[in-house]
Amino acid sequence: MAELTAVREPSPFGVTSRKLGIWMFIVADAATFAALLFAYGYERVANPDWTRPFSFWPSITNGIVMTVVLLTSSLTIIAAVLAAQAGRKTSALRWLGATMLLGALFAALHLREWIVMIGDGWRPFRNPLGGTPLVGATFFSITGLHLLHVVTGVVVIGVIALGYRRGRFEPGHLETVGLYWHFVDLVWMFVFPLVYLMNMR
Amino acid sequence: MKRYVIVWLCLLTIVALEVAVTLSHPPAGWLLAGLLMLAFIEAALGLLYFMHLKYERRSFMWSVILAVVIAIVLMDHFWLDAFRLLHQRISAP
């Protein structure tokens, strides 16, 4: 039976393989967002005609509301995990529902902002103010990738909630999806100041 | 739960500080430095408390943090080129 020894090795970090897996994804995804933000920084420094598209009202105000919504959703998913770990299934499901609602609200606010900007003539390859088109390119690519993460998160939380209600998933699954959701929140902590506040007129 | 609510309030306060710093219209370099510092404090709070890294094994915590830090440091090599272009640039038409 010596050949089975490696299979029975305990986790080197004392975490479940599920948690180790999501952390490996988070590290890789953090590098992806960092690369995008670095590229944005490079373009920003290197371009002489960089335009600042955002005024305090309504763009930055909308961004502040989005930030508060996302931060609050991190709190509600923690409440869901704590309730699940305490065996309070109904409460956990309610908190998961609240997290999904807040995530959907964030996505709706973001899409509304995109629609207004597109209405004003902003495109990934066009700047209506006459400066470099890279402003739109970096804005739509960075916020678009983040928005994709938010929408994916809302769907995955829904799938996990459904499975948890049916007894297919356990509190550990909620913790794993919670880690992903906190990561999405953490990325926004850099996107909001660097992409929005640094571009306020 | 009380601990998490306190962290959440701290994060909201940092967001308010970020907005206040921006509204004071400091030079771009100072604004960037200030916003980045506040964002890293926010990220640290999120990682340590919301993502529970504080309660994981130290070896795990440092493996995760070092992996991201090394990736970010390796990305820094092209700033020289960005600043070269900054000093070369011509005025916008």
PDB file of C-alpha atoms in Angstrom:
ATOM      1  CA  MET A   1       0.000   0.000   0.000  1.00  0.00           C
ATOM      2  CA  ALA A   2       3.044   2.292  -0.029  1.00  0.00           C
ATOM      3  CA  GLU A   3       2.023   3.760  -3.377  1.00  0.00           C
ATOM      4  CA  LEU A   4      -1.104   5.332  -1.765  1.00  0.00           C
ATOM      5  CA  THR A   5       0.892   7.395   0.731  1.00  0.00           C
ATOM      6  CA  ALA A   6       1.014  10.479  -1.470  1.00  0.00           C
ATOM      7  CA  VAL A   7      -2.760  10.408  -1.965  1.00  0.00           C
ATOM      8  CA  ARG A   8      -3.292  10.511   1.796  1.00  0.00           C
ATOM      9  CA  GLU A   9      -0.955  13.415   2.438  1.00  0.00           C
ATOM     10  CA  PRO A  10      -2.613  16.208   4.401  1.00  0.00           C
ATOM     11  CA  SER A  11      -2.966  19.609   2.740  1.00  0.00           C
ATOM     12  CA  PRO A  12       0.330  21.530   3.053  1.00  0.00           C
ATOM     13  CA  PHE A  13      -1.513  24.678   4.146  1.00  0.00           C
ATOM     14  CA  GLY A  14      -4.205  23.057   6.267  1.00  0.00           C
ATOM     15  CA  VAL A  15      -6.987  24.178   3.898  1.00  0.00           C
ATOM     16  CA  THR A  16      -9.398  22.162   1.801  1.00  0.00           C
ATOM     17  CA  SER A  17      -8.535  21.587  -1.859  1.00  0.00           C
ATOM     18  CA  ARG A  18     -11.635  23.653  -2.747  1.00  0.00           C
ATOM     19  CA  LYS A  19     -10.310  26.648  -0.853  1.00  0.00           C
ATOM     20  CA  LEU A  20      -6.784  26.183  -2.226  1.00  0.00           C
ATOM     21  CA  GLY A  21      -8.251  26.058  -5.737  1.00  0.00           C
ATOM     22  CA  ILE A  22     -10.192  29.324  -5.392  1.00  0.00           C
ATOM     23  CA  TRP A  23      -7.128  31.044  -3.920  1.00  0.00           C
ATOM     24  CA  MET A  24      -5.013  29.909  -6.880  1.00  0.00           C
ATOM     25  CA  PHE A  25      -7.686  31.350  -9.186  1.00  0.00           C
ATOM     26  CA  ILE A  26      -7.707  34.599  -7.169  1.00  0.00           C
ATOM     27  CA  VAL A  27      -3.908  34.959  -7.421  1.00  0.00           C
ATOM     28  CA  ALA A  28      -4.044  34.412 -11.205  1.00  0.00           C
ATOM     29  CA  ASP A  29      -6.988  36.784 -11.629  1.00  0.00           C
ATOM     30  CA  ALA A  30      -5.300  39.431  -9.463  1.00  0.00           C
ATOM     31  CA  ALA A  31      -2.338  39.297 -11.856  1.00  0.00           C
ATOM     32  CA  THR A  32      -4.756  39.721 -14.798  1.00  0.00           C
ATOM     33  CA  PHE A  33      -6.355  42.844 -13.308  1.00  0.00           C
ATOM     34  CA  ALA A  34      -2.949  44.165 -12.245  1.00  0.00           C
ATOM     35  CA  ALA A  35      -1.742  43.806 -15.846  1.00  0.00           C
ATOM     36  CA  LEU A  36      -4.788  45.728 -17.113  1.00  0.00           C
ATOM     37  CA  LEU A  37      -4.327  48.496 -14.547  1.00  0.00           C
ATOM     38  CA  PHE A  38      -0.612  48.709 -15.342  1.00  0.00           C
ATOM     39  CA  ALA A  39      -1.399  48.985 -19.057  1.00  0.00           C
ATOM     40  CA  TYR A  40      -3.877  51.771 -18.230  1.00  0.00           C
ATOM     41  CA  GLY A  41      -1.184  53.524 -16.170  1.00  0.00           C
ATOM     42  CA  TYR A  42       1.285  53.236 -19.027  1.00  0.00           C
ATOM     43  CA  GLU A  43      -1.190  54.715 -21.526  1.00  0.00           C
ATOM     44  CA  ARG A  44      -2.091  57.456 -19.089  1.00  0.00           C
ATOM     45  CA  VAL A  45       1.507  58.534 -18.555  1.00  0.00           C
ATOM     46  CA  ALA A  46       2.569  58.164 -22.179  1.00  0.00           C
ATOM     47  CA  ASN A  47      -0.309  60.038 -23.850  1.00  0.00           C
ATOM     48  CA  PRO A  48      -0.179  63.831 -24.071  1.00  0.00           C
ATOM     49  CA  ASP A  49      -3.884  64.345 -24.766  1.00  0.00           C
ATOM     50  CA  TRP A  50      -5.447  62.244 -22.012  1.00  0.00           C
ATOM     51  CA  THR A  51      -8.962  63.483 -21.266  1.00  0.00           C
ATOM     52  CA  ARG A  52     -10.718  63.270 -17.907  1.00  0.00           C
ATOM     53  CA  PRO A  53     -14.291  62.259 -18.709  1.00  0.00           C
ATOM     54  CA  PHE A  54     -15.869  62.270 -15.224  1.00  0.00           C
ATOM     55  CA  SER A  55     -17.510  65.096 -13.329  1.00  0.00           C
ATOM     56  CA  PHE A  56     -18.465  64.744  -9.657  1.00  0.00           C
ATOM     57  CA  TRP A  57     -22.135  64.668 -10.614  1.00  0.00           C
ATOM     58  CA  PRO A  58     -23.340  62.240 -11.877  1.00  0.00           C
ATOM     59  CA  SER A  59     -20.328  59.973 -12.661  1.00  0.00           C
ATOM     60  CA  ILE A  60     -18.316  60.032  -9.418  1.00  0.00           C
ATOM     61  CA  THR A  61     -21.487  60.077  -7.293  1.00  0.00           C
ATOM     62  CA  ASN A  62     -22.697  57.013  -9.180  1.00  0.00           C
ATOM     63  CA  GLY A  63     -19.282  55.386  -8.563  1.00  0.00           C
ATOM     64  CA  ILE A  64     -19.538  56.116  -4.819  1.00  0.00           C
ATOM     65  CA  VAL A  65     -22.990  54.485  -4.670  1.00  0.00           C
ATOM     66  CA  MET A  66     -21.658  51.468  -6.611  1.00  0.00           C
ATOM     67  CA  THR A  67     -18.743  51.177  -4.169  1.00  0.00           C
ATOM     68  CA  VAL A  68     -21.035  51.282  -1.123  1.00  0.00           C
ATOM     69  CA  VAL A  69     -23.322  48.666  -2.733  1.00  0.00           C
ATOM     70  CA  LEU A  70     -20.414  46.308  -3.446  1.00  0.00           C
ATOM     71  CA  LEU A  71     -18.845  46.750   0.002  1.00  0.00           C
ATOM     72  CA  THR A  72     -22.219  46.045   1.606  1.00  0.00           C
ATOM     73  CA  SER A  73     -22.615  42.893  -0.495  1.00  0.00           C
ATOM     74  CA  SER A  74     -19.324  41.632   0.988  1.00  0.00           C
ATOM     75  CA  LEU A  75     -20.865  42.050   4.414  1.00  0.00           C
ATOM     76  CA  THR A  76     -24.055  40.203   3.451  1.00  0.00           C
ATOM     77  CA  ILE A  77     -22.150  37.222   2.057  1.00  0.00           C
ATOM     78  CA  ILE A  78     -20.164  37.016   5.318  1.00  0.00           C
ATOM     79  CA  ALA A  79     -23.508  36.956   7.154  1.00  0.00           C
ATOM     80  CA  ALA A  80     -24.589  34.103   4.836  1.00  0.00           C
ATOM     81  CA  VAL A  81     -21.439  32.068   5.543  1.00  0.00           C
ATOM     82  CA  LEU A  82     -21.701  32.642   9.309  1.00  0.00           C
ATOM     83  CA  ALA A  83     -25.390  31.632   9.280  1.00  0.00           C
ATOM     84  CA  ALA A  84     -24.600  28.499   7.249  1.00  0.00           C
ATOM     85  CA  GLN A  85     -21.773  27.537   9.602  1.00  0.00           C
ATOM     86  CA  ALA A  86     -24.188  27.949  12.544  1.00  0.00           C
ATOM     87  CA  GLY A  87     -26.705  25.673  10.778  1.00  0.00           C
ATOM     88  CA  ARG A  88     -29.246  28.446  10.138  1.00  0.00           C
ATOM     89  CA  LYS A  89     -30.117  27.485   6.584  1.00  0.00           C
ATOM     90  CA  THR A  90     -33.044  29.870   5.978  1.00  0.00           C
ATOM     91  CA  SER A  91     -31.065  32.824   7.263  1.00  0.00           C
ATOM     92  CA  ALA A  92     -28.069  31.853   5.089  1.00  0.00           C
ATOM     93  CA  LEU A  93     -30.296  31.682   2.014  1.00  0.00           C
ATOM     94  CA  ARG A  94     -31.794  35.104   2.765  1.00  0.00           C
ATOM     95  CA  TRP A  95     -28.338  36.658   3.069  1.00  0.00           C
ATOM     96  CA  LEU A  96     -27.282  34.999  -0.175  1.00  0.00           C
ATOM     97  CA  GLY A  97     -30.380  36.485  -1.815  1.00  0.00           C
ATOM     98  CA  ALA A  98     -29.458  39.920  -0.435  1.00  0.00           C
ATOM     99  CA  THR A  99     -25.945  39.536  -1.854  1.00  0.00           C
ATOM    100  CA  MET A 100     -27.354  38.631  -5.272  1.00  0.00           C
ATOM    101  CA  LEU A 101     -29.683  41.642  -5.190  1.00  0.00           C
ATOM    102  CA  LEU A 102     -26.815  43.985  -4.306  1.00  0.00           C
ATOM    103  CA  GLY A 103     -24.652  42.431  -7.026  1.00  0.00           C
ATOM    104  CA  ALA A 104     -27.458  42.889  -9.551  1.00  0.00           C
ATOM    105  CA  LEU A 105     -27.931  46.497  -8.380  1.00  0.00           C
ATOM    106  CA  PHE A 106     -24.205  47.153  -8.872  1.00  0.00           C
ATOM    107  CA  ALA A 107     -24.383  45.696 -12.398  1.00  0.00           C
ATOM    108  CA  ALA A 108     -27.496  47.774 -13.195  1.00  0.00           C
ATOM    109  CA  LEU A 109     -25.847  50.999 -11.999  1.00  0.00           C
ATOM    110  CA  HIS A 110     -22.761  50.147 -14.015  1.00  0.00           C
ATOM    111  CA  LEU A 111     -24.732  49.399 -17.169  1.00  0.00           C
ATOM    112  CA  ARG A 112     -26.698  52.622 -16.764  1.00  0.00           C
ATOM    113  CA  GLU A 113     -23.420  54.513 -16.604  1.00  0.00           C
ATOM    114  CA  TRP A 114     -22.156  52.715 -19.716  1.00  0.00           C
ATOM    115  CA  ILE A 115     -25.362  53.555 -21.596  1.00  0.00           C
ATOM    116  CA  VAL A 116     -25.048  57.250 -20.680  1.00  0.00           C
ATOM    117  CA  MET A 117     -21.385  57.283 -21.782  1.00  0.00           C
ATOM    118  CA  ILE A 118     -22.165  55.504 -25.042  1.00  0.00           C
ATOM    119  CA  GLY A 119     -24.983  58.038 -25.581  1.00  0.00           C
ATOM    120  CA  ASP A 120     -22.406  60.801 -25.120  1.00  0.00           C
ATOM    121  CA  GLY A 121     -20.323  59.265 -27.904  1.00  0.00           C
ATOM    122  CA  TRP A 122     -17.776  57.266 -25.867  1.00  0.00           C
ATOM    123  CA  ARG A 123     -16.594  54.041 -27.512  1.00  0.00           C
ATOM    124  CA  PRO A 124     -13.627  51.748 -26.926  1.00  0.00           C
ATOM    125  CA  PHE A 125     -12.027  53.360 -29.985  1.00  0.00           C
ATOM    126  CA  ARG A 126     -13.557  56.862 -29.946  1.00  0.00           C
ATOM    127  CA  ASN A 127     -13.225  59.851 -27.657  1.00  0.00           C
ATOM    128  CA  PRO A 128     -15.999  62.452 -28.151  1.00  0.00           C
ATOM    129  CA  LEU A 129     -13.909  65.092 -26.349  1.00  0.00           C
ATOM    130  CA  GLY A 130     -11.243  64.883 -29.027  1.00  0.00           C
ATOM    131  CA  GLY A 131      -8.376  63.398 -27.016  1.00  0.00           C
ATOM    132  CA  THR A 132      -6.816  59.970 -27.282  1.00  0.00           C
ATOM    133  CA  PRO A 133      -9.337  57.141 -27.838  1.00  0.00           C
ATOM    134  CA  LEU A 134      -7.355  55.080 -25.317  1.00  0.00           C
ATOM    135  CA  VAL A 135      -9.448  56.676 -22.538  1.00  0.00           C
ATOM    136  CA  GLY A 136     -12.508  54.734 -23.713  1.00  0.00           C
ATOM    137  CA  ALA A 137     -10.476  51.640 -24.548  1.00  0.00           C
ATOM    138  CA  THR A 138      -8.991  51.342 -21.058  1.00  0.00           C
ATOM    139  CA  PHE A 139     -12.225  52.374 -19.307  1.00  0.00           C
ATOM    140  CA  PHE A 140     -14.460  49.878 -21.108  1.00  0.00           C
ATOM    141  CA  SER A 141     -11.944  47.017 -20.931  1.00  0.00           C
ATOM    142  CA  ILE A 142     -11.162  47.359 -17.220  1.00  0.00           C
ATOM    143  CA  THR A 143     -14.715  48.045 -16.031  1.00  0.00           C
ATOM    144  CA  GLY A 144     -16.081  45.509 -18.548  1.00  0.00           C
ATOM    145  CA  LEU A 145     -13.905  42.712 -17.192  1.00  0.00           C
ATOM    146  CA  HIS A 146     -14.895  43.665 -13.658  1.00  0.00           C
ATOM    147  CA  LEU A 147     -18.573  43.767 -14.606  1.00  0.00           C
ATOM    148  CA  LEU A 148     -18.217  40.309 -16.143  1.00  0.00           C
ATOM    149  CA  HIS A 149     -16.831  39.085 -12.804  1.00  0.00           C
ATOM    150  CA  VAL A 150     -19.790  40.643 -10.944  1.00  0.00           C
ATOM    151  CA  VAL A 151     -22.386  39.081 -13.244  1.00  0.00           C
ATOM    152  CA  THR A 152     -20.597  35.704 -13.070  1.00  0.00           C
ATOM    153  CA  GLY A 153     -20.521  36.016  -9.277  1.00  0.00           C
ATOM    154  CA  VAL A 154     -24.265  36.705  -9.063  1.00  0.00           C
ATOM    155  CA  VAL A 155     -24.997  33.631 -11.223  1.00  0.00           C
ATOM    156  CA  VAL A 156     -22.589  31.390  -9.263  1.00  0.00           C
ATOM    157  CA  ILE A 157     -24.022  32.555  -5.911  1.00  0.00           C
ATOM    158  CA  GLY A 158     -27.483  31.671  -7.278  1.00  0.00           C
ATOM    159  CA  VAL A 159     -26.308  28.190  -8.304  1.00  0.00           C
ATOM    160  CA  ILE A 160     -24.639  27.608  -4.925  1.00  0.00           C
ATOM    161  CA  ALA A 161     -27.734  28.892  -3.070  1.00  0.00           C
ATOM    162  CA  LEU A 162     -29.955  26.527  -5.026  1.00  0.00           C
ATOM    163  CA  GLY A 163     -27.639  23.570  -4.338  1.00  0.00           C
ATOM    164  CA  TYR A 164     -27.344  24.507  -0.667  1.00  0.00           C
ATOM    165  CA  ARG A 165     -31.137  24.661  -0.327  1.00  0.00           C
ATOM    166  CA  ARG A 166     -31.434  21.205  -1.875  1.00  0.00           C
ATOM    167  CA  GLY A 167     -28.711  19.849   0.409  1.00  0.00           C
ATOM    168  CA  ARG A 168     -26.185  19.247  -2.364  1.00  0.00           C
ATOM    169  CA  PHE A 169     -23.780  21.894  -1.089  1.00  0.00           C
ATOM    170  CA  GLU A 170     -22.393  22.575   2.396  1.00  0.00           C
ATOM    171  CA  PRO A 171     -21.268  25.764   4.201  1.00  0.00           C
ATOM    172  CA  GLY A 172     -17.754  25.259   2.782  1.00  0.00           C
ATOM    173  CA  HIS A 173     -19.121  25.912  -0.704  1.00  0.00           C
ATOM    174  CA  LEU A 174     -20.617  29.186   0.503  1.00  0.00           C
ATOM    175  CA  GLU A 175     -17.252  30.178   1.954  1.00  0.00           C
ATOM    176  CA  THR A 176     -15.559  29.419  -1.365  1.00  0.00           C
ATOM    177  CA  VAL A 177     -17.980  31.536  -3.403  1.00  0.00           C
ATOM    178  CA  GLY A 178     -17.665  34.188  -0.675  1.00  0.00           C
ATOM    179  CA  LEU A 179     -13.895  34.345  -1.264  1.00  0.00           C
ATOM    180  CA  TYR A 180     -14.535  34.942  -4.962  1.00  0.00           C
ATOM    181  CA  TRP A 181     -17.065  37.663  -4.167  1.00  0.00           C
ATOM    182  CA  HIS A 182     -14.684  39.430  -1.771  1.00  0.00           C
ATOM    183  CA  PHE A 183     -12.034  39.325  -4.490  1.00  0.00           C
ATOM    184  CA  VAL A 184     -14.404  41.057  -6.925  1.00  0.00           C
ATOM    185  CA  ASP A 185     -14.942  43.705  -4.219  1.00  0.00           C
ATOM    186  CA  LEU A 186     -11.178  43.973  -3.663  1.00  0.00           C
ATOM    187  CA  VAL A 187     -10.520  44.619  -7.364  1.00  0.00           C
ATOM    188  CA  TRP A 188     -13.079  47.446  -7.296  1.00  0.00           C
ATOM    189  CA  MET A 189     -11.094  49.033  -4.423  1.00  0.00           C
ATOM    190  CA  PHE A 190      -8.392  49.709  -7.038  1.00  0.00           C
ATOM    191  CA  VAL A 191     -10.628  50.337 -10.070  1.00  0.00           C
ATOM    192  CA  PHE A 192     -12.685  53.078  -8.379  1.00  0.00           C
ATOM    193  CA  PRO A 193      -9.775  55.336  -7.311  1.00  0.00           C
ATOM    194  CA  LEU A 194      -7.543  54.674 -10.328  1.00  0.00           C
ATOM    195  CA  VAL A 195     -10.097  54.685 -13.150  1.00  0.00           C
ATOM    196  CA  TYR A 196     -12.771  57.024 -11.734  1.00  0.00           C
ATOM    197  CA  LEU A 197     -11.238  59.385  -9.174  1.00  0.00           C
ATOM    198  CA  MET A 198      -7.997  59.893 -11.126  1.00  0.00           C
ATOM    199  CA  ASN A 199     -10.135  60.882 -14.128  1.00  0.00           C
ATOM    200  CA  MET A 200     -12.330  63.440 -12.381  1.00  0.00           C
ATOM    201  CA  ARG A 201     -12.363  66.856 -14.002  1.00  0.00           C
TER     202      ARG A 201
ATOM    203  CA  MET B   1     -20.373  39.645  12.997  1.00  0.00           C
ATOM    204  CA  LYS B   2     -19.517  42.792  14.969  1.00  0.00           C
ATOM    205  CA  ARG B   3     -15.880  42.573  13.826  1.00  0.00           C
ATOM    206  CA  TYR B   4     -16.940  42.471  10.169  1.00  0.00           C
ATOM    207  CA  VAL B   5     -19.290  45.434  10.569  1.00  0.00           C
ATOM    208  CA  ILE B   6     -16.383  47.426  12.045  1.00  0.00           C
ATOM    209  CA  VAL B   7     -14.167  46.476   9.067  1.00  0.00           C
ATOM    210  CA  TRP B   8     -17.007  47.428   6.682  1.00  0.00           C
ATOM    211  CA  LEU B   9     -17.312  50.840   8.386  1.00  0.00           C
ATOM    212  CA  CYS B  10     -13.534  51.310   8.120  1.00  0.00           C
ATOM    213  CA  LEU B  11     -13.717  50.526   4.391  1.00  0.00           C
ATOM    214  CA  LEU B  12     -16.547  53.043   3.889  1.00  0.00           C
ATOM    215  CA  THR B  13     -14.508  55.647   5.772  1.00  0.00           C
ATOM    216  CA  ILE B  14     -11.514  55.013   3.499  1.00  0.00           C
ATOM    217  CA  VAL B  15     -13.740  55.462   0.413  1.00  0.00           C
ATOM    218  CA  ALA B  16     -14.942  58.787   1.864  1.00  0.00           C
ATOM    219  CA  LEU B  17     -11.290  59.779   2.443  1.00  0.00           C
ATOM    220  CA  GLU B  18     -10.431  58.883  -1.156  1.00  0.00           C
ATOM    221  CA  VAL B  19     -13.213  61.125  -2.454  1.00  0.00           C
ATOM    222  CA  ALA B  20     -12.215  63.949  -0.073  1.00  0.00           C
ATOM    223  CA  VAL B  21      -8.570  63.725  -1.181  1.00  0.00           C
ATOM    224  CA  THR B  22      -9.657  63.861  -4.848  1.00  0.00           C
ATOM    225  CA  LEU B  23     -11.930  66.875  -4.254  1.00  0.00           C
ATOM    226  CA  SER B  24      -9.029  68.786  -2.685  1.00  0.00           C
ATOM    227  CA  HIS B  25      -7.391  68.699  -6.177  1.00  0.00           C
ATOM    228  CA  PRO B  26      -3.768  67.939  -5.222  1.00  0.00           C
ATOM    229  CA  PRO B  27      -1.113  67.538  -7.970  1.00  0.00           C
ATOM    230  CA  ALA B  28      -1.651  64.310  -9.979  1.00  0.00           C
ATOM    231  CA  GLY B  29       1.420  62.580  -8.501  1.00  0.00           C
ATOM    232  CA  TRP B  30       0.344  63.244  -4.923  1.00  0.00           C
ATOM    233  CA  LEU B  31      -3.233  62.224  -5.702  1.00  0.00           C
ATOM    234  CA  LEU B  32      -2.043  58.935  -7.210  1.00  0.00           C
ATOM    235  CA  ALA B  33       0.224  58.228  -4.224  1.00  0.00           C
ATOM    236  CA  GLY B  34      -2.557  59.022  -1.736  1.00  0.00           C
ATOM    237  CA  LEU B  35      -5.214  56.995  -3.541  1.00  0.00           C
ATOM    238  CA  LEU B  36      -2.882  54.004  -3.959  1.00  0.00           C
ATOM    239  CA  MET B  37      -1.940  54.066  -0.275  1.00  0.00           C
ATOM    240  CA  LEU B  38      -5.618  54.131   0.758  1.00  0.00           C
ATOM    241  CA  ALA B  39      -6.475  51.383  -1.766  1.00  0.00           C
ATOM    242  CA  PHE B  40      -3.729  49.138  -0.368  1.00  0.00           C
ATOM    243  CA  ILE B  41      -5.030  49.696   3.184  1.00  0.00           C
ATOM    244  CA  GLU B  42      -8.525  48.758   1.957  1.00  0.00           C
ATOM    245  CA  ALA B  43      -7.148  45.675   0.205  1.00  0.00           C
ATOM    246  CA  ALA B  44      -5.228  44.616   3.327  1.00  0.00           C
ATOM    247  CA  LEU B  45      -8.380  44.917   5.465  1.00  0.00           C
ATOM    248  CA  GLY B  46     -10.384  42.946   2.894  1.00  0.00           C
ATOM    249  CA  LEU B  47      -7.767  40.208   2.585  1.00  0.00           C
ATOM    250  CA  LEU B  48      -7.086  39.822   6.301  1.00  0.00           C
ATOM    251  CA  TYR B  49     -10.646  39.994   7.650  1.00  0.00           C
ATOM    252  CA  PHE B  50     -13.245  39.480   4.894  1.00  0.00           C
ATOM    253  CA  MET B  51     -11.145  36.807   3.155  1.00  0.00           C
ATOM    254  CA  HIS B  52      -9.886  35.402   6.480  1.00  0.00           C
ATOM    255  CA  LEU B  53      -6.199  35.348   5.546  1.00  0.00           C
ATOM    256  CA  LYS B  54      -5.461  36.502   9.105  1.00  0.00           C
ATOM    257  CA  TYR B  55      -6.871  33.228  10.399  1.00  0.00           C
ATOM    258  CA  GLU B  56      -5.124  30.912   7.904  1.00  0.00           C
ATOM    259  CA  ARG B  57      -1.677  29.442   8.419  1.00  0.00           C
ATOM    260  CA  ARG B  58       1.121  31.987   8.011  1.00  0.00           C
ATOM    261  CA  SER B  59       2.716  29.842   5.290  1.00  0.00           C
ATOM    262  CA  PHE B  60      -0.516  30.012   3.288  1.00  0.00           C
ATOM    263  CA  MET B  61      -0.996  33.732   3.823  1.00  0.00           C
ATOM    264  CA  TRP B  62       2.542  34.597   2.713  1.00  0.00           C
ATOM    265  CA  SER B  63       2.442  32.207  -0.261  1.00  0.00           C
ATOM    266  CA  VAL B  64      -0.642  33.986  -1.586  1.00  0.00           C
ATOM    267  CA  ILE B  65       0.613  37.516  -0.900  1.00  0.00           C
ATOM    268  CA  LEU B  66       4.127  36.887  -2.254  1.00  0.00           C
ATOM    269  CA  ALA B  67       2.778  35.373  -5.476  1.00  0.00           C
ATOM    270  CA  VAL B  68       0.775  38.542  -6.209  1.00  0.00           C
ATOM    271  CA  VAL B  69       3.555  40.909  -5.093  1.00  0.00           C
ATOM    272  CA  ILE B  70       6.140  39.162  -7.315  1.00  0.00           C
ATOM    273  CA  ALA B  71       3.762  39.309 -10.302  1.00  0.00           C
ATOM    274  CA  ILE B  72       3.188  43.046  -9.709  1.00  0.00           C
ATOM    275  CA  VAL B  73       6.907  43.781  -9.264  1.00  0.00           C
ATOM    276  CA  LEU B  74       7.695  41.958 -12.513  1.00  0.00           C
ATOM    277  CA  MET B  75       5.197  44.197 -14.329  1.00  0.00           C
ATOM    278  CA  ASP B  76       7.061  47.345 -13.319  1.00  0.00           C
ATOM    279  CA  HIS B  77       9.769  47.137 -15.948  1.00  0.00           C
ATOM    280  CA  PHE B  78       7.880  49.146 -18.593  1.00  0.00           C
ATOM    281  CA  TRP B  79       7.460  52.346 -16.567  1.00  0.00           C
ATOM    282  CA  LEU B  80      10.841  53.508 -17.885  1.00  0.00           C
ATOM    283  CA  ASP B  81       9.372  53.480 -21.374  1.00  0.00           C
ATOM    284  CA  ALA B  82       6.204  55.310 -20.247  1.00  0.00           C
ATOM    285  CA  PHE B  83       8.290  58.074 -18.665  1.00  0.00           C
ATOM    286  CA  ARG B  84      10.547  58.211 -21.732  1.00  0.00           C
ATOM    287  CA  LEU B  85       7.423  58.944 -23.794  1.00  0.00           C
ATOM    288  CA  LEU B  86       6.248  61.467 -21.192  1.00  0.00           C
ATOM    289  CA  HIS B  87       9.420  63.486 -21.634  1.00  0.00           C
ATOM    290  CA  GLN B  88       9.352  63.111 -25.429  1.00  0.00           C
ATOM    291  CA  ARG B  89       5.761  64.050 -25.906  1.00  0.00           C
ATOM    292  CA  ILE B  90       4.543  66.910 -27.985  1.00  0.00           C
ATOM    293  CA  SER B  91       1.572  69.144 -27.189  1.00  0.00           C
ATOM    294  CA  ALA B  92      -1.869  67.993 -28.226  1.00  0.00           C
ATOM    295  CA  PRO B  93      -3.264  69.737 -31.336  1.00  0.00           C
TER     296      PRO B  93
END
